[in-house]
mmCIF file of C-alpha atoms in Angstrom:
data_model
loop_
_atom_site.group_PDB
_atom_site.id
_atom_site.type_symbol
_atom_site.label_atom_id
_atom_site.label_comp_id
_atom_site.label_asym_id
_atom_site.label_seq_id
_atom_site.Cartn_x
_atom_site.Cartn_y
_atom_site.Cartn_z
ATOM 1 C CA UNK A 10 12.307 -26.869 13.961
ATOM 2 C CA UNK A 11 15.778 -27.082 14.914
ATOM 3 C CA UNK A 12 17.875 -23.715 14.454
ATOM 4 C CA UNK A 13 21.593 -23.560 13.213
ATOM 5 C CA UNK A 14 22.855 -19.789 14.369
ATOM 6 C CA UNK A 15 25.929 -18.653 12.255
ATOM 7 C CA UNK A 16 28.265 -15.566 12.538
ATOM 8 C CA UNK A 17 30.877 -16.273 10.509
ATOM 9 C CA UNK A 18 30.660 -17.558 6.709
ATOM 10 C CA UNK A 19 32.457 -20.580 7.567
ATOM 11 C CA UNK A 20 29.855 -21.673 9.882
ATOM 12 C CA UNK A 21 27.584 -21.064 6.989
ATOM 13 C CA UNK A 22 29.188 -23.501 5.139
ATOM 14 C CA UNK A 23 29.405 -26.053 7.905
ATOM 15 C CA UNK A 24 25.323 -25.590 8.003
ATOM 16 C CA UNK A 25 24.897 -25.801 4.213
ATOM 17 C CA UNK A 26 26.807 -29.278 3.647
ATOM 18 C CA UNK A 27 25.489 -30.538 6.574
ATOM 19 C CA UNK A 28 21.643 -29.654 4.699
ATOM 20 C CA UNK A 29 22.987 -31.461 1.696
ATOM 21 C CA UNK A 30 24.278 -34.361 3.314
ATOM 22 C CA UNK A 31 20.755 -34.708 4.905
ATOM 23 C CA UNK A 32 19.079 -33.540 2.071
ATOM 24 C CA UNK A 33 17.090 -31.027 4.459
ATOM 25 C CA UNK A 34 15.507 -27.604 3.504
ATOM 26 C CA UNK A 35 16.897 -24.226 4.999
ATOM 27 C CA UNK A 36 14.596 -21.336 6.089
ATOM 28 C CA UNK A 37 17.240 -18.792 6.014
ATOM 29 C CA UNK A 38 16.171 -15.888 8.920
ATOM 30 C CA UNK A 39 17.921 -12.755 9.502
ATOM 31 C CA UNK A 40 16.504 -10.265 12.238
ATOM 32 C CA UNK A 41 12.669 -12.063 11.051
ATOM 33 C CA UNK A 42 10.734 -8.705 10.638
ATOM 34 C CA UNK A 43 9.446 -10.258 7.292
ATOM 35 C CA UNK A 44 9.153 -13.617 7.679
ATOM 36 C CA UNK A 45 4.977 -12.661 7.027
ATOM 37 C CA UNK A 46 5.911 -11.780 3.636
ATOM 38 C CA UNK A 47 5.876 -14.130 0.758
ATOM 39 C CA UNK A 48 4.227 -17.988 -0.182
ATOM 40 C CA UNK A 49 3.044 -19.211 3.543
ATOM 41 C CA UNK A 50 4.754 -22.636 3.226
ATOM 42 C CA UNK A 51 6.096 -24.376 5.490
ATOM 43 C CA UNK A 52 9.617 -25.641 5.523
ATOM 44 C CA UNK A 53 10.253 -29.100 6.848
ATOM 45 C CA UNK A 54 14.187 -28.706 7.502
ATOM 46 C CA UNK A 55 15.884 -26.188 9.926
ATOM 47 C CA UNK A 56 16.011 -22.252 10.013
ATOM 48 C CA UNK A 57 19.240 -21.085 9.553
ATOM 49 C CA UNK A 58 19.604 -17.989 11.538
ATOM 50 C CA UNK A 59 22.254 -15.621 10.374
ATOM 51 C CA UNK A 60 21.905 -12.378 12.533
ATOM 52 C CA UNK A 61 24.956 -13.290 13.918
ATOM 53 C CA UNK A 62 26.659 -11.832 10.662
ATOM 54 C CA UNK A 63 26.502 -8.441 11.595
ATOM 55 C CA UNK A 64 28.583 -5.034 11.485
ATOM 56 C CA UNK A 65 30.059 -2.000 9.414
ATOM 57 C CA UNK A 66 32.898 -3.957 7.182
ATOM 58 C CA UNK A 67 34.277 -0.973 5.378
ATOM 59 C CA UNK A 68 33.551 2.430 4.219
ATOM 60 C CA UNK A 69 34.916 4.902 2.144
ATOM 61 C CA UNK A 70 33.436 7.807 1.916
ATOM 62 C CA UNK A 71 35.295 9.722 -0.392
ATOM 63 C CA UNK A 72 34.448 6.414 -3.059
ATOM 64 C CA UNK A 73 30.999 6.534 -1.680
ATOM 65 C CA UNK A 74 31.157 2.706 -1.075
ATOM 66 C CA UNK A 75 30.287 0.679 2.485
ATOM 67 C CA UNK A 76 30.422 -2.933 3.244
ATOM 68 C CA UNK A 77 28.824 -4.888 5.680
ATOM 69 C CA UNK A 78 27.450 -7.723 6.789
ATOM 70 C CA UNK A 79 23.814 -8.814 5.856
ATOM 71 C CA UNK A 80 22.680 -8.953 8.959
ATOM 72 C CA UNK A 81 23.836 -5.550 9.644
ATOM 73 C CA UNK A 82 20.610 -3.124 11.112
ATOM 74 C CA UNK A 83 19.729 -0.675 8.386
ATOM 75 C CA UNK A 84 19.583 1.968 11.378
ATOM 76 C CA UNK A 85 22.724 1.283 12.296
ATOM 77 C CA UNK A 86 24.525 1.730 8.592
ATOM 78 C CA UNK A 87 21.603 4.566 8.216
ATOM 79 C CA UNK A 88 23.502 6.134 11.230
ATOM 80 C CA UNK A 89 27.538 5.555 10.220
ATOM 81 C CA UNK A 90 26.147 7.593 6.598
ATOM 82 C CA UNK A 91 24.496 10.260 8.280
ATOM 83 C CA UNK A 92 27.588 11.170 10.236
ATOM 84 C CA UNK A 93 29.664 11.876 6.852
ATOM 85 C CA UNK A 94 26.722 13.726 4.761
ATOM 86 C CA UNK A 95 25.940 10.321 3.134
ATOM 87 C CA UNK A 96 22.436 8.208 2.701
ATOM 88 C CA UNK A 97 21.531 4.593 1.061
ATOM 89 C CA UNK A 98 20.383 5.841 -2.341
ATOM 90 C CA UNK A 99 17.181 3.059 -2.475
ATOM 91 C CA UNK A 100 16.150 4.494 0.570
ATOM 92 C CA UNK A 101 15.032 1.413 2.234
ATOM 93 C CA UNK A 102 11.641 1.238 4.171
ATOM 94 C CA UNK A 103 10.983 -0.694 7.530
ATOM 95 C CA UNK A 104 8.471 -2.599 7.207
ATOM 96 C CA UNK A 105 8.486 -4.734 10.285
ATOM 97 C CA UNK A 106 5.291 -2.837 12.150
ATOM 98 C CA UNK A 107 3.390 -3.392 8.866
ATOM 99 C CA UNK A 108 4.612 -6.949 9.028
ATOM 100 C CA UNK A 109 4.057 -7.917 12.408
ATOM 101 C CA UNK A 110 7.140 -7.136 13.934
ATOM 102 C CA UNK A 111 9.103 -4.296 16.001
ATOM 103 C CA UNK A 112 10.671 -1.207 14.165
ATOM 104 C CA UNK A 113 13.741 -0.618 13.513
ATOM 105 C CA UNK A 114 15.133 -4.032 13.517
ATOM 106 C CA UNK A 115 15.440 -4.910 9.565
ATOM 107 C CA UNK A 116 18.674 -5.869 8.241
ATOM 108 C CA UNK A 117 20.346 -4.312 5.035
ATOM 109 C CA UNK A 118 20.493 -8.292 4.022
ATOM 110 C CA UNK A 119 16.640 -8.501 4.007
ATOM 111 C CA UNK A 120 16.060 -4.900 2.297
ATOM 112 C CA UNK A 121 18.398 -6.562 -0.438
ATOM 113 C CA UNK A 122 16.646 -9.646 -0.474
ATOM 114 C CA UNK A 123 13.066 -8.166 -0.603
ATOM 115 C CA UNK A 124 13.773 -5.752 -3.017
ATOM 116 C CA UNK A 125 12.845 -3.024 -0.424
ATOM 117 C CA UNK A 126 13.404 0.451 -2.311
ATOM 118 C CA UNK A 127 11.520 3.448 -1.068
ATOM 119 C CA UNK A 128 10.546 7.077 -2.103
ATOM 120 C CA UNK A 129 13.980 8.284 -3.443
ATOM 121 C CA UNK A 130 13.760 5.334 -6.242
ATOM 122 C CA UNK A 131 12.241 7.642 -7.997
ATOM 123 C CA UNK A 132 15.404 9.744 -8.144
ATOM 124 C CA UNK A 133 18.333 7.837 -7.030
ATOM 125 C CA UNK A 134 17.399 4.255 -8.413
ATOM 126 C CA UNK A 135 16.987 0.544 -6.740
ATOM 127 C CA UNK A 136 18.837 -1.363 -4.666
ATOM 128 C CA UNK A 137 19.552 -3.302 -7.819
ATOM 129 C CA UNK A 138 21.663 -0.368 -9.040
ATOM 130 C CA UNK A 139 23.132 0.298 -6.219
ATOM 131 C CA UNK A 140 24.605 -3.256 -4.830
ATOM 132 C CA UNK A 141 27.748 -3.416 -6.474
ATOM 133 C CA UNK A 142 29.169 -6.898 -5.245
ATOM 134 C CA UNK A 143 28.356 -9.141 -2.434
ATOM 135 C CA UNK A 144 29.785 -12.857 -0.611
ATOM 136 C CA UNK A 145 27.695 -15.448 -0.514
ATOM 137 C CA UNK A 146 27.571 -19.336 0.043
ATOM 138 C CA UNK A 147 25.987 -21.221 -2.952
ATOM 139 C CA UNK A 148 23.643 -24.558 -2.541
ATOM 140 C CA UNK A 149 26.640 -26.722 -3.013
ATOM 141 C CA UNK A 150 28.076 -25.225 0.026
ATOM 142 C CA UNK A 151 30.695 -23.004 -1.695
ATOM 143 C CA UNK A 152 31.169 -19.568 -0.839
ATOM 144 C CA UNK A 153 32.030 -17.462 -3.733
ATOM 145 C CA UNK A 154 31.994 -13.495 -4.728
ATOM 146 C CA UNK A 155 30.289 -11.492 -7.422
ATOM 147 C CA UNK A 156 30.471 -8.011 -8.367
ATOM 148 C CA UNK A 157 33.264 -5.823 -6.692
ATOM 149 C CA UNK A 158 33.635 -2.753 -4.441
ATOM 150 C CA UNK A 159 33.759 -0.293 -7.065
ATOM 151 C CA UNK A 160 31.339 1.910 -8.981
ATOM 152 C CA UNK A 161 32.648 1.070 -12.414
ATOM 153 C CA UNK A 162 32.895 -2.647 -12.450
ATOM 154 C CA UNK A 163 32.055 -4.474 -16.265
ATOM 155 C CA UNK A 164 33.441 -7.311 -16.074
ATOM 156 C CA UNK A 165 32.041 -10.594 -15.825
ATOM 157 C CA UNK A 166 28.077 -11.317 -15.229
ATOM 158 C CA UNK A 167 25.676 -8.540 -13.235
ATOM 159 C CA UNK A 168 24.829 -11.668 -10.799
ATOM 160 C CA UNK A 169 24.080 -9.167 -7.704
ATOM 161 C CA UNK A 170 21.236 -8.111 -9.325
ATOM 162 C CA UNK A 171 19.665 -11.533 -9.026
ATOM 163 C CA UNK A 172 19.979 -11.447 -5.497
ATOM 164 C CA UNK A 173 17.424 -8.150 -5.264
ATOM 165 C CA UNK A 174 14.483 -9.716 -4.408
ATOM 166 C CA UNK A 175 15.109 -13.338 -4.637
ATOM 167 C CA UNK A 176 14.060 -13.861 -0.884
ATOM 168 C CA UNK A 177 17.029 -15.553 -0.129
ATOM 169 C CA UNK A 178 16.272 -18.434 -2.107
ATOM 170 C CA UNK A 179 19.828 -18.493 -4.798
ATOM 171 C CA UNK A 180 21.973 -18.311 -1.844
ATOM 172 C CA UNK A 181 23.056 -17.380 1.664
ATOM 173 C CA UNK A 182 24.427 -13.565 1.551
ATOM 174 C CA UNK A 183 27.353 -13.260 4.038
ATOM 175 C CA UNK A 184 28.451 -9.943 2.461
ATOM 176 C CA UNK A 185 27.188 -6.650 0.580
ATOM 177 C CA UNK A 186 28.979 -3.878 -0.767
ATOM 178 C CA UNK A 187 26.919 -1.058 -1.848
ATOM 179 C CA UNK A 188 27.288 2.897 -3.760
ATOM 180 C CA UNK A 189 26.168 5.302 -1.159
ATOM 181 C CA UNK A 190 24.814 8.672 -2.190
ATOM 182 C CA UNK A 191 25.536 12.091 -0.855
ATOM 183 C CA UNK A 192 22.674 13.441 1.490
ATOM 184 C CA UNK A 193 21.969 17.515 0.734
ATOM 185 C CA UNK A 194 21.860 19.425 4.480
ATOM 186 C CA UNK A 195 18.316 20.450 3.559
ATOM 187 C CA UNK A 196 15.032 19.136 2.248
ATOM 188 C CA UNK A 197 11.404 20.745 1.894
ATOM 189 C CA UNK A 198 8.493 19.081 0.956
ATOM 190 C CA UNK A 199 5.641 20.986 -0.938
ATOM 191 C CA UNK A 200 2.009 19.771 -1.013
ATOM 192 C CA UNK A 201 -0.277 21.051 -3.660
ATOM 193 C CA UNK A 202 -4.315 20.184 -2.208
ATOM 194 C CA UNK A 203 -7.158 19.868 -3.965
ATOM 195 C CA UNK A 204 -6.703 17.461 -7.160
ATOM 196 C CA UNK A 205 -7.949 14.485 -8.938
ATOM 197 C CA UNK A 206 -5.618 11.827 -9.256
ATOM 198 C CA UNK A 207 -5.746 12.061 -12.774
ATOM 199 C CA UNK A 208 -4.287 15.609 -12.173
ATOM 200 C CA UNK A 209 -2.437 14.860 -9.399
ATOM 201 C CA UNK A 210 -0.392 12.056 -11.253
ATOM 202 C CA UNK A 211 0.195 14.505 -14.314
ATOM 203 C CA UNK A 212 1.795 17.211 -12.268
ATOM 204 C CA UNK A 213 4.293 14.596 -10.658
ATOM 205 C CA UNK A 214 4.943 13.290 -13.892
ATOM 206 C CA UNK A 215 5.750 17.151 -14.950
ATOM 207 C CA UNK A 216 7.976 17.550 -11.908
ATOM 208 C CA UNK A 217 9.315 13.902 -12.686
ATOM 209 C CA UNK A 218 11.048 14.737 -15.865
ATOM 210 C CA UNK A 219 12.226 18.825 -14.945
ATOM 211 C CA UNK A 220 15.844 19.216 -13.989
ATOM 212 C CA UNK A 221 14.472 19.496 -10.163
ATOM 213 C CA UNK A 222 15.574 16.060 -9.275
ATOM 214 C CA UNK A 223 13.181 15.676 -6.615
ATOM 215 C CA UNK A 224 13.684 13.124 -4.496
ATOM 216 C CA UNK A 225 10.325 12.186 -3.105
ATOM 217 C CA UNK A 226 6.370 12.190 -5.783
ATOM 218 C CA UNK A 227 3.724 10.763 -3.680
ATOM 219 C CA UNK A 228 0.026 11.184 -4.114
ATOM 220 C CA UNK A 229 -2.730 10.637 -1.412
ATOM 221 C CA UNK A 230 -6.197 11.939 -0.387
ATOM 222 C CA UNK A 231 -6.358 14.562 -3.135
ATOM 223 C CA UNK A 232 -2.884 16.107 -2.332
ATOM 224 C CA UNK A 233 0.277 15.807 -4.209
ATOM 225 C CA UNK A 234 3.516 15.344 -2.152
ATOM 226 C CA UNK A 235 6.617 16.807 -3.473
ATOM 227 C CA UNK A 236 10.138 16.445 -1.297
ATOM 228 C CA UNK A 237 13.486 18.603 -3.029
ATOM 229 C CA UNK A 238 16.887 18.928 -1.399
ATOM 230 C CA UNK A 239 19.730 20.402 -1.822
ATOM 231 C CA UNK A 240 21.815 23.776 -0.144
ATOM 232 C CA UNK A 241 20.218 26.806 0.734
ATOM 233 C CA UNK A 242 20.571 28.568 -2.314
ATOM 234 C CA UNK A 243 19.728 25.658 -4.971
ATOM 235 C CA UNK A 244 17.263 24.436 -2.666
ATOM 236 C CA UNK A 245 14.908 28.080 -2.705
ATOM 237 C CA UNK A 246 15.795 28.493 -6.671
ATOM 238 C CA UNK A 247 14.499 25.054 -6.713
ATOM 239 C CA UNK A 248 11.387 25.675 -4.767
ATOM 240 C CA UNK A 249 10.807 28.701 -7.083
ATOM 241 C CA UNK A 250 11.152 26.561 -10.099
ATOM 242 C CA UNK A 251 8.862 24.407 -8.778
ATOM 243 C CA UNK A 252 6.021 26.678 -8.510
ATOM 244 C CA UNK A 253 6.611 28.438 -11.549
ATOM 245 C CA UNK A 254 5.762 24.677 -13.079
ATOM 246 C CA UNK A 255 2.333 24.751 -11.226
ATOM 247 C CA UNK A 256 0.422 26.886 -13.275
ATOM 248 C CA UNK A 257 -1.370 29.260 -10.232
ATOM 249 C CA UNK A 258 -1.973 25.862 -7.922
ATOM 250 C CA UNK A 259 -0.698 27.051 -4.754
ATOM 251 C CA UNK A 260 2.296 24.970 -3.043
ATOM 252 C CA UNK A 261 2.668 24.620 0.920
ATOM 253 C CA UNK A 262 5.124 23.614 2.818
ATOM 254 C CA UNK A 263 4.559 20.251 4.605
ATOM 255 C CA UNK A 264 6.361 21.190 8.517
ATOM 256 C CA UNK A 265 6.910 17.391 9.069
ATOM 257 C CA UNK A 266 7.694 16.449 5.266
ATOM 258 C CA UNK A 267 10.340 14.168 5.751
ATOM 259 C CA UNK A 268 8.005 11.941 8.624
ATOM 260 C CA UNK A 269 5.632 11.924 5.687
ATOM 261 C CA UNK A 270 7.659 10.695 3.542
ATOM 262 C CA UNK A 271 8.879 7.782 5.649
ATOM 263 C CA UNK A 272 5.447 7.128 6.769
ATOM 264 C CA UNK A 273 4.637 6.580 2.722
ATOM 265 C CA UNK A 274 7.574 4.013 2.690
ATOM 266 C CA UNK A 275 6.634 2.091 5.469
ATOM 267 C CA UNK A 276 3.399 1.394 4.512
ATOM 268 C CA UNK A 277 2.243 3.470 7.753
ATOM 269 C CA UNK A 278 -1.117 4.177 6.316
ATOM 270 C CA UNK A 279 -2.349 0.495 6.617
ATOM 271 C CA UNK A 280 -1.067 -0.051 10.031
ATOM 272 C CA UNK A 281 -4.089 0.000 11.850
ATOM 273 C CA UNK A 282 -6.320 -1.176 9.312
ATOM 274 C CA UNK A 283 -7.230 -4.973 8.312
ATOM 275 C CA UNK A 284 -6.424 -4.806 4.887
ATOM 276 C CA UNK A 285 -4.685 -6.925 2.805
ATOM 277 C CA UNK A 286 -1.676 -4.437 1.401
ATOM 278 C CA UNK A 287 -0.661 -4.428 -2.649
ATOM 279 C CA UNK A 288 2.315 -3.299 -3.886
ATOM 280 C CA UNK A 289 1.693 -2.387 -7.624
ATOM 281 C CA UNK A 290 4.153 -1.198 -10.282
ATOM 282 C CA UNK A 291 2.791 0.468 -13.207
ATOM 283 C CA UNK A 292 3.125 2.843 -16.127
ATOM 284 C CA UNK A 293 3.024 6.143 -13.926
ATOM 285 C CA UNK A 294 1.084 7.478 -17.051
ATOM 286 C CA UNK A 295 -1.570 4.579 -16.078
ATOM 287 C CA UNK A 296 -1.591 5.232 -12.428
ATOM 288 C CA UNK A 297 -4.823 7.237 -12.075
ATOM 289 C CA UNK A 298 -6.824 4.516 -13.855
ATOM 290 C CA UNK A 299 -5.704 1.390 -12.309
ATOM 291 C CA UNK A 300 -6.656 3.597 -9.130
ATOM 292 C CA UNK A 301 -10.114 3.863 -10.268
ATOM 293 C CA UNK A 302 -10.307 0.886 -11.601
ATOM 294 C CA UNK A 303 -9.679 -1.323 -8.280
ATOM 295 C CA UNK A 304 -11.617 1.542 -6.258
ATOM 296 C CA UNK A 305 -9.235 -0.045 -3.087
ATOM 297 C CA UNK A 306 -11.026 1.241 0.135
ATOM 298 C CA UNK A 307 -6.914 2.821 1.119
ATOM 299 C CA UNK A 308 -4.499 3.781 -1.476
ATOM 300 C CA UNK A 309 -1.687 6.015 -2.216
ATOM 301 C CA UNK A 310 0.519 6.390 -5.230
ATOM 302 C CA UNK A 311 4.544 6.592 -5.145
ATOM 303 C CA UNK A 312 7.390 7.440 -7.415
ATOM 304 C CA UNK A 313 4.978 9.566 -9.636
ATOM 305 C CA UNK A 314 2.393 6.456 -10.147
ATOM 306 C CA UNK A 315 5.421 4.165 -10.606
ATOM 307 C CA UNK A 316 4.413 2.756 -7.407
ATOM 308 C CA UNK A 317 0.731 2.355 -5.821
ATOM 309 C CA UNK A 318 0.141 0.881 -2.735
ATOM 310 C CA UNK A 319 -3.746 -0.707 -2.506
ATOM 311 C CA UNK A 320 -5.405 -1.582 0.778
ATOM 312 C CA UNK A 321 -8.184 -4.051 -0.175
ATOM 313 C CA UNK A 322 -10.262 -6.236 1.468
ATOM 314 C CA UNK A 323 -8.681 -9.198 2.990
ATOM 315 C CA UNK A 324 -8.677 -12.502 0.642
ATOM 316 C CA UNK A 325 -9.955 -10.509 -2.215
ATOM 317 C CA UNK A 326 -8.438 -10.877 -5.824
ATOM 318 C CA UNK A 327 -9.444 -7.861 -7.914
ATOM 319 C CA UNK A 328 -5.894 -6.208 -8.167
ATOM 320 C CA UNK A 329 -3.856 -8.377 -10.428
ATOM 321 C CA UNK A 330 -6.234 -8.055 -13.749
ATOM 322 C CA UNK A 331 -6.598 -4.145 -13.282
ATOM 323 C CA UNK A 332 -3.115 -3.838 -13.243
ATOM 324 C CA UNK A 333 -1.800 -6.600 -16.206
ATOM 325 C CA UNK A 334 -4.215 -4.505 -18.422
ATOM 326 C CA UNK A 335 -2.203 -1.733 -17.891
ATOM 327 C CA UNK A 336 0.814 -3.883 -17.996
ATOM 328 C CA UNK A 337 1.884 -3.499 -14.751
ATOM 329 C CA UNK A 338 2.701 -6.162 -11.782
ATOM 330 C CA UNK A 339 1.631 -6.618 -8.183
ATOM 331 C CA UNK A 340 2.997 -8.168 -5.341
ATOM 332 C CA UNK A 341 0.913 -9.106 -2.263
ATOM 333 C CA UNK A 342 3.250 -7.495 0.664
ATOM 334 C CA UNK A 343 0.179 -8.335 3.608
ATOM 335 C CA UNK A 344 -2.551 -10.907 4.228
ATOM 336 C CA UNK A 345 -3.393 -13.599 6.425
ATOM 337 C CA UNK A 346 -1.867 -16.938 6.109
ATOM 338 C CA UNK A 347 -4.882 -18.540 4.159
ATOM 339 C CA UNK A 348 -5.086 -15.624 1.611
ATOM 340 C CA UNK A 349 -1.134 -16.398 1.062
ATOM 341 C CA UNK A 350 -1.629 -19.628 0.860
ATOM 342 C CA UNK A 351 -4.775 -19.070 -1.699
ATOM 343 C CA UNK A 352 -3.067 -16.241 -3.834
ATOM 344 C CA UNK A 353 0.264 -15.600 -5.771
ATOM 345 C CA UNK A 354 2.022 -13.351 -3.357
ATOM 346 C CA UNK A 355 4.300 -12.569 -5.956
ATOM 347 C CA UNK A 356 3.645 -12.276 -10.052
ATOM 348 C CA UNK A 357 2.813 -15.457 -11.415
ATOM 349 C CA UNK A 358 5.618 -16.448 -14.396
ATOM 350 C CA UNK A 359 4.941 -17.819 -17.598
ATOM 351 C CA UNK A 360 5.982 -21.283 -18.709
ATOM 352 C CA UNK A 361 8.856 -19.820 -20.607
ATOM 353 C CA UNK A 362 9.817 -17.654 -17.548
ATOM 354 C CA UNK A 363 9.327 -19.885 -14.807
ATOM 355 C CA UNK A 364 11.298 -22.341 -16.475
ATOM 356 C CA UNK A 365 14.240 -19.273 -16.871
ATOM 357 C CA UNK A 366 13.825 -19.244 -13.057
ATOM 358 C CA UNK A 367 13.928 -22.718 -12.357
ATOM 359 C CA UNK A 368 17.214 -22.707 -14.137
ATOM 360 C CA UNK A 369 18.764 -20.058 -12.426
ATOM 361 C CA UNK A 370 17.556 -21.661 -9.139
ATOM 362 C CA UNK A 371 19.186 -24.819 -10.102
ATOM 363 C CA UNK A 372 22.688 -23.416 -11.098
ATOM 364 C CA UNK A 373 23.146 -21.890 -7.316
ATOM 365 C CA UNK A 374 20.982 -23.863 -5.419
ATOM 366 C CA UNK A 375 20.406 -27.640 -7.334
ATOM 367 C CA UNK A 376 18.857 -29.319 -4.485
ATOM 368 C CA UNK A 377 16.641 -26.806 -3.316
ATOM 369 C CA UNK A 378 17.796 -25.885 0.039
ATOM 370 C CA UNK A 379 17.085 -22.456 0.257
ATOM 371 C CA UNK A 380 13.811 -21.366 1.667
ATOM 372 C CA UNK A 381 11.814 -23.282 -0.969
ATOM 373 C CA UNK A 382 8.491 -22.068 -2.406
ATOM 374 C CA UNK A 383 8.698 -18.337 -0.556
ATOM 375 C CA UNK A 384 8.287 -17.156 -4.051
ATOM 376 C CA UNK A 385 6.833 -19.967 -6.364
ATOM 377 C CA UNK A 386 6.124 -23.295 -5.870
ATOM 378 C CA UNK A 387 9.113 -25.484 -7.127
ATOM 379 C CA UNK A 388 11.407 -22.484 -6.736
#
């Protein structure tokens, strides 16, 4: 398949028009490390391969706002932050090992695109919050702006939150401006051992909704996972708080919390396994049940149940119906290329919904250029 490599947004244009005059399909590719996820299709055009667009644009950080390219290394923005005291508030996960590729390479572009939001969701909200504006070039091979580079923008549509998780398939991102977050010098992480995940969920849900503002409420292998930052001070008034809340459970610290935590958001666990791997979102209230009702062989829960991650066995189907009945969604992040091929990877839509979708696909992207079917067939 013939490749089109662009570094500036004007070459990005050049390649769009030229897929319109020729009526030819782009798949749009950034650094690749999740080109395994999504519909297995096949597109019959050219890849469009925009790593080129790459580097630190702006950043303030006394407004707590960054720009940068899309196909800017999440290491290497993770990096500029850390230097002033400052983090990505989604807290995006690499997924590339779990996906077949090398770490370390994914681009804040295909975090944004895949809706990748880890552990300190739970606390410091979605990419979806946090993208404030962004450049782009449209299926009619215009490039345009939406949003703006401040925190308090109302005006006009909130079109930058259709670009979190669209897969790339509205438009061709040659721009993001996002809110940073301040990063507190020091974090602990607390595991309390021995519980059910019926109990285990229920005490994260208690923590959840204190004034402790933890940043991290995982649950795995009969231990709850509980990360809190802050200074010195807050952070030990904090940790007292905490166990005051436990009722007599005892609380230990975890000496390489922070690995554990990343290891949650990568999907580390499944690695080595041959699993297919399930992203579920659910009532965190529902959490323990949907658990015990797919009996996965692996599993851990996130963002106080909001989150559970399900290793089943590869090309089987038994975690979408658990988790509708609980009203939830799932989206199938691993499998083979037949099981992708066989299965919704993402939520199937309704006819009223997918026809919503088909519309908004149609208003930036009419002739269906950009990587078609990744999500939906027709879309």
């Amino acid at each position: 398949m013939p490749t089109h490599k662009a570094s500036t947004e004007a070459e990005i244009v050049e390649a769009v028009m030229t897929a319109r005059a020729w009526k030819s399909p782009l798949e749009i590719v950034g650094a690749g490390t999740k080109q395994a996820f999504g519909r297995a299709v096949v597109t019959m055009g050219s890849v469009l391969d925009v790593s080129g667009l790459r580097g630190i644009l702006s950043y303030e950080p006394n407004e707590l706002i960054l720009t940068a390219a899309p196909g800017t290394p999440v290491a290497e923005i993770a990096a500029a932050l850390a230097e002033k005291g400052q983090r990505l508030g989604f807290d995006p996960p690499d997924w590339g090992p779990l996906l077949g590729a090398a770490p370390g390479l994914g681009t804040i572009g295909g975090a944004i695109a895949c809706d990748a939001n880890g552990p300190a969701r739970v606390r410091l909200g979605a990419v979806r919050d946090q993208l404030l504006g962004f450049r782009g070039v449209n299926g009619f091979g215009e490039a345009f702006k939406a949003g703006g580079k401040v925190v308090k923008n109302v005006t006009g549509f909130d079109v930058p939150k259709l670009m979190c998780g669209a897969m790339g398939t509205l438009c061709v991102l040659t721009e993001v401006t996002l809110r940073v977050f301040p990063k507190p010098p020091l974090s602990t992480v607390l595991a309390v051992r021995d519980l059910s995940p019926e109990e285990g969920f229920a005490l994260l849900r208690k923590v959840w909704s204190s004034p402790l503002d933890a940043t991290g409420l995982a649950f795995s292998r009969d231990r709850a996972l509980i990360r809190l930052e802050g200074e010195k001070a807050p952070l030990a008034e904090k940790c007292t708080m905490l166990r005051a809340l436990l009722g007599g459970r005892a609380a230990e610290e975890v000496p390489d919390g922070e690995i554990a935590f990343r290891a949650i958001a990568n999907g580390e666990m499944f690695l080595d396994t041959p699993y297919d791997v399930w992203r579920a979102f659910v009532p965190p209230a529902a959490a323990a049940g949907v658990a015990a009702e797919i009996d996965a062989p692996l599993w851990l829960g996130d963002w106080a149940g909001g989150l559970l991650w399900l290793g089943t066995l590869p090309g089987s189907d038994t975690v979408r119906a658990a988790v509708h009945r609980a009203g939830g969604h799932a989206v199938l992040l691993r499998a083979a290329e037949e099981t992708r091929e066989r299965l919704d990877t993402f939520e199937p839509q309704s006819a009223v919904r997918m026809a919503v979708t088909k519309s908004v696909k149609a208003a930036f992207d009419p002739l269906g250029l950009f990587n078609p079917g990744r999500m939906w067939d027709g879309v």
